[in-house]
CSV table of C-alpha atoms in Angstrom, one decimal:
chain,number,residue,atom,x,y,z
A,4,UNK,CA,-8.1,26.4,34.5
A,5,UNK,CA,-5.1,28.7,33.8
A,6,UNK,CA,-3.2,27.9,30.6
A,7,UNK,CA,0.1,26.0,31.0
A,8,UNK,CA,3.1,28.2,30.2
A,9,UNK,CA,5.9,25.7,30.3
A,10,UNK,CA,6.9,24.0,27.1
A,11,UNK,CA,7.7,20.7,28.9
A,12,UNK,CA,7.7,17.1,27.7
A,13,UNK,CA,4.6,16.6,29.8
A,14,UNK,CA,2.8,19.4,27.9
A,15,UNK,CA,3.9,18.0,24.6
A,16,UNK,CA,2.5,14.6,25.6
A,17,UNK,CA,-0.7,16.1,26.7
A,18,UNK,CA,-1.1,18.1,23.5
A,19,UNK,CA,-0.5,15.0,21.5
A,20,UNK,CA,-3.0,13.0,23.5
A,21,UNK,CA,-5.6,15.7,23.1
A,22,UNK,CA,-4.9,15.9,19.4
A,23,UNK,CA,-5.4,12.1,18.9
A,24,UNK,CA,-8.6,12.3,20.9
A,25,UNK,CA,-10.0,15.2,18.9
A,26,UNK,CA,-9.1,13.5,15.7
A,27,UNK,CA,-11.1,10.5,16.8
A,28,UNK,CA,-14.1,12.5,18.1
A,29,UNK,CA,-14.4,15.3,15.6
A,30,UNK,CA,-12.6,14.1,12.5
A,31,UNK,CA,-9.8,15.5,10.4
A,32,UNK,CA,-11.6,18.6,9.1
A,33,UNK,CA,-12.2,19.8,12.7
A,34,UNK,CA,-8.6,19.3,13.9
A,35,UNK,CA,-7.1,22.8,14.2
A,36,UNK,CA,-4.2,23.9,16.3
A,37,UNK,CA,-6.4,26.5,18.1
A,38,UNK,CA,-8.9,23.8,19.1
A,39,UNK,CA,-6.1,21.4,20.2
A,40,UNK,CA,-4.6,24.2,22.3
A,41,UNK,CA,-7.9,25.0,24.0
A,42,UNK,CA,-8.6,21.4,24.9
A,43,UNK,CA,-5.0,21.0,26.2
A,44,UNK,CA,-5.3,24.2,28.3
A,45,UNK,CA,-2.4,25.9,26.6
A,46,UNK,CA,-1.8,28.5,23.8
A,47,UNK,CA,-1.7,28.1,20.1
A,48,UNK,CA,1.9,29.6,20.1
A,49,UNK,CA,2.9,26.8,22.5
A,50,UNK,CA,1.5,24.2,20.1
A,51,UNK,CA,3.5,25.8,17.3
A,52,UNK,CA,6.6,26.0,19.5
A,53,UNK,CA,6.3,22.3,20.4
A,54,UNK,CA,5.4,20.9,16.9
A,55,UNK,CA,6.5,23.6,14.5
A,56,UNK,CA,3.2,24.0,12.6
A,57,UNK,CA,0.0,22.0,12.0
A,58,UNK,CA,1.8,19.6,9.7
A,59,UNK,CA,4.3,18.9,12.5
A,60,UNK,CA,1.4,18.1,14.8
A,61,UNK,CA,-0.2,15.9,12.3
A,62,UNK,CA,3.1,14.1,11.7
A,63,UNK,CA,3.3,13.3,15.5
A,64,UNK,CA,-0.2,12.0,15.4
A,65,UNK,CA,0.8,9.8,12.5
A,66,UNK,CA,3.8,8.5,14.4
A,67,UNK,CA,1.8,8.0,17.6
A,68,UNK,CA,-0.7,5.9,15.6
A,69,UNK,CA,2.0,3.4,14.8
A,70,UNK,CA,3.2,3.3,18.3
A,71,UNK,CA,-0.3,2.6,19.5
A,72,UNK,CA,-0.7,-0.2,17.0
A,73,UNK,CA,2.5,-1.8,18.1
A,74,UNK,CA,1.3,-1.7,21.7
A,75,UNK,CA,-1.9,-3.5,20.5
A,76,UNK,CA,0.3,-6.2,18.9
A,77,UNK,CA,2.5,-6.5,22.0
A,78,UNK,CA,-0.5,-7.6,24.0
A,79,UNK,CA,-0.9,-10.7,21.8
A,80,UNK,CA,0.1,-14.1,23.2
A,81,UNK,CA,2.2,-16.5,21.2
A,82,UNK,CA,1.1,-20.2,21.2
A,83,UNK,CA,2.4,-23.3,19.5
A,84,UNK,CA,-0.1,-22.8,16.6
A,85,UNK,CA,1.6,-20.3,14.3
A,86,UNK,CA,-1.3,-20.1,11.9
A,87,UNK,CA,-3.8,-19.3,14.7
A,88,UNK,CA,-1.4,-16.7,16.1
A,89,UNK,CA,-1.3,-15.1,12.6
A,90,UNK,CA,-5.1,-15.0,12.4
A,91,UNK,CA,-5.1,-13.5,16.0
A,92,UNK,CA,-2.7,-10.8,14.8
A,93,UNK,CA,-5.0,-9.9,11.8
A,94,UNK,CA,-8.0,-9.7,14.1
A,95,UNK,CA,-6.1,-7.4,16.4
A,96,UNK,CA,-5.3,-5.2,13.5
A,97,UNK,CA,-8.9,-5.2,12.5
A,98,UNK,CA,-9.9,-4.3,16.1
A,99,UNK,CA,-7.4,-1.3,16.0
A,100,UNK,CA,-8.9,0.1,12.8
A,101,UNK,CA,-12.4,-0.4,14.1
A,102,UNK,CA,-11.5,1.4,17.4
A,103,UNK,CA,-9.5,4.2,15.6
A,104,UNK,CA,-11.0,4.6,12.2
A,105,UNK,CA,-10.0,8.3,11.6
A,106,UNK,CA,-6.5,7.6,12.9
A,107,UNK,CA,-6.2,4.6,10.7
A,108,UNK,CA,-7.1,6.7,7.7
A,109,UNK,CA,-4.3,9.2,8.5
A,110,UNK,CA,-1.9,6.3,8.9
A,111,UNK,CA,-2.8,4.4,5.8
A,112,UNK,CA,-4.8,6.6,3.5
A,113,UNK,CA,-3.0,10.0,4.0
A,114,UNK,CA,-6.2,12.1,4.5
A,115,UNK,CA,-4.4,15.3,5.5
A,116,UNK,CA,-3.4,17.8,2.8
A,117,UNK,CA,-1.0,19.4,5.2
A,118,UNK,CA,1.1,16.3,5.7
A,119,UNK,CA,2.7,14.0,3.2
A,120,UNK,CA,4.9,11.4,4.9
A,121,UNK,CA,8.5,11.2,3.7
A,122,UNK,CA,10.8,8.2,3.8
A,123,UNK,CA,11.8,8.9,7.4
A,124,UNK,CA,8.2,9.1,8.5
A,125,UNK,CA,7.2,5.9,6.8
A,126,UNK,CA,9.9,4.1,8.9
A,127,UNK,CA,7.4,4.6,11.8
A,128,UNK,CA,5.7,1.5,10.5
A,129,UNK,CA,8.9,-0.6,10.6
A,130,UNK,CA,8.2,-2.1,14.1
A,131,UNK,CA,4.6,-3.0,13.1
A,132,UNK,CA,5.8,-4.5,9.8
A,133,UNK,CA,8.5,-6.5,11.5
A,134,UNK,CA,6.0,-7.9,13.9
A,135,UNK,CA,3.7,-9.1,11.0
A,136,UNK,CA,6.6,-10.5,9.1
A,137,UNK,CA,7.8,-12.4,12.2
A,138,UNK,CA,4.4,-14.1,12.5
A,139,UNK,CA,4.4,-15.0,8.9
A,140,UNK,CA,7.9,-16.4,9.2
A,141,UNK,CA,6.8,-18.7,12.0
A,142,UNK,CA,4.1,-20.1,9.7
A,143,UNK,CA,6.7,-20.6,6.9
A,144,UNK,CA,9.1,-22.3,9.3
A,145,UNK,CA,6.2,-24.6,10.5
A,146,UNK,CA,5.4,-25.5,6.9
A,147,UNK,CA,1.9,-24.1,6.9
A,148,UNK,CA,2.7,-21.2,4.5
A,149,UNK,CA,5.1,-21.0,1.5
A,150,UNK,CA,6.6,-18.0,-0.2
A,151,UNK,CA,8.4,-14.7,0.6
A,152,UNK,CA,7.5,-13.6,4.1
A,153,UNK,CA,7.5,-9.9,3.3
A,154,UNK,CA,5.3,-10.4,0.3
A,155,UNK,CA,2.8,-12.4,2.3
A,156,UNK,CA,2.8,-9.9,5.1
A,157,UNK,CA,2.1,-7.1,2.7
A,158,UNK,CA,-0.8,-9.0,1.1
A,159,UNK,CA,-2.3,-9.8,4.5
A,160,UNK,CA,-2.0,-6.3,5.8
A,161,UNK,CA,-3.6,-4.9,2.6
A,162,UNK,CA,-6.4,-7.5,3.0
A,163,UNK,CA,-7.1,-6.5,6.6
A,164,UNK,CA,-7.0,-2.8,5.9
A,165,UNK,CA,-9.5,-3.2,3.1
A,166,UNK,CA,-11.9,-5.4,4.9
A,167,UNK,CA,-11.7,-3.3,8.1
A,168,UNK,CA,-12.4,-0.1,6.1
A,169,UNK,CA,-15.3,-1.8,4.4
A,170,UNK,CA,-16.6,-3.0,7.8
A,171,UNK,CA,-16.3,0.5,9.3
A,172,UNK,CA,-18.2,2.0,6.4
A,173,UNK,CA,-21.0,-0.5,7.0
A,174,UNK,CA,-20.7,-2.3,3.7
A,175,UNK,CA,-19.3,-5.7,4.8
A,176,UNK,CA,-22.7,-7.1,5.9
A,177,UNK,CA,-26.0,-6.3,7.5
A,178,UNK,CA,-25.5,-8.6,10.5
A,179,UNK,CA,-22.7,-9.5,12.8
A,180,UNK,CA,-22.9,-13.1,11.6
A,181,UNK,CA,-22.5,-12.1,7.9
A,182,UNK,CA,-19.6,-9.8,8.7
A,183,UNK,CA,-17.8,-12.4,10.8
A,184,UNK,CA,-18.4,-15.0,8.1
A,185,UNK,CA,-16.8,-12.8,5.4
A,186,UNK,CA,-13.8,-12.0,7.5
A,187,UNK,CA,-13.2,-15.7,8.1
A,188,UNK,CA,-13.8,-16.6,4.5
A,189,UNK,CA,-11.3,-14.0,3.2
A,190,UNK,CA,-8.6,-14.7,5.7
A,191,UNK,CA,-8.9,-18.5,5.4
A,192,UNK,CA,-8.9,-18.3,1.6
A,193,UNK,CA,-5.8,-16.2,1.5
A,194,UNK,CA,-3.9,-18.3,4.0
A,195,UNK,CA,-5.0,-21.5,2.3
A,196,UNK,CA,-3.7,-20.0,-1.0
A,197,UNK,CA,-0.3,-19.3,0.5
A,198,UNK,CA,-0.3,-22.7,2.1
A,199,UNK,CA,-0.7,-24.5,-1.2
A,200,UNK,CA,3.0,-24.4,-2.0
A,201,UNK,CA,3.9,-25.7,1.4
A,202,UNK,CA,1.4,-28.6,1.0
A,203,UNK,CA,2.8,-29.4,-2.5
A,204,UNK,CA,6.4,-29.5,-1.2
A,205,UNK,CA,5.3,-31.7,1.7
A,206,UNK,CA,3.6,-34.2,-0.7
A,207,UNK,CA,6.7,-34.1,-3.0
A,208,UNK,CA,8.9,-34.9,0.0
A,209,UNK,CA,6.7,-37.8,1.0
A,210,UNK,CA,6.7,-39.2,-2.5
A,211,UNK,CA,10.5,-38.9,-2.6
A,212,UNK,CA,10.9,-40.6,0.7
A,213,UNK,CA,8.5,-43.4,-0.4
A,214,UNK,CA,10.4,-43.9,-3.7
A,215,UNK,CA,13.7,-44.2,-1.9
A,216,UNK,CA,12.5,-46.9,0.5
């Protein structure tokens, strides 16, 4: 197939798609601009023209990862059970990391020496962060969690990242049942912990109501 010569948005999208796929299939060490150009049927100079340099290409992969994660979240239904919806969100996040482990490492562990996200790059996660905080807020409004929504969201995201990385590495359990049990145990324990303040306030309110009658 002849190499594409036009530096078009379509070529840019194709190069980015190829780069994401190569990262997943061959790992960070094998991701080179020359290999990306070959698989995208274009030239290395074209890749440089589109993305500046390798760090520019890696930056776009980083940003695309957060766009992909947000699309995963957008597929989630919203029910009348905010706690169950929050658990579904964490499980979706788990599924994304399992399906895209190398991409997740780039997004959350910064595995590339050629790319160090700056403040503007880190804003790529804002849409994802707001989605998680929104689900936590629903739980707080419903009285099933208590605390600062942003703090709780950060704790839950960190928990999910850690568990998913451990699962991908094969250290979370030797059977599907044990892995699922540990996921459920960790998530329920953390949610129950954050729910303790809500339950205490509810009991205090009931006692206050009873005392005034």
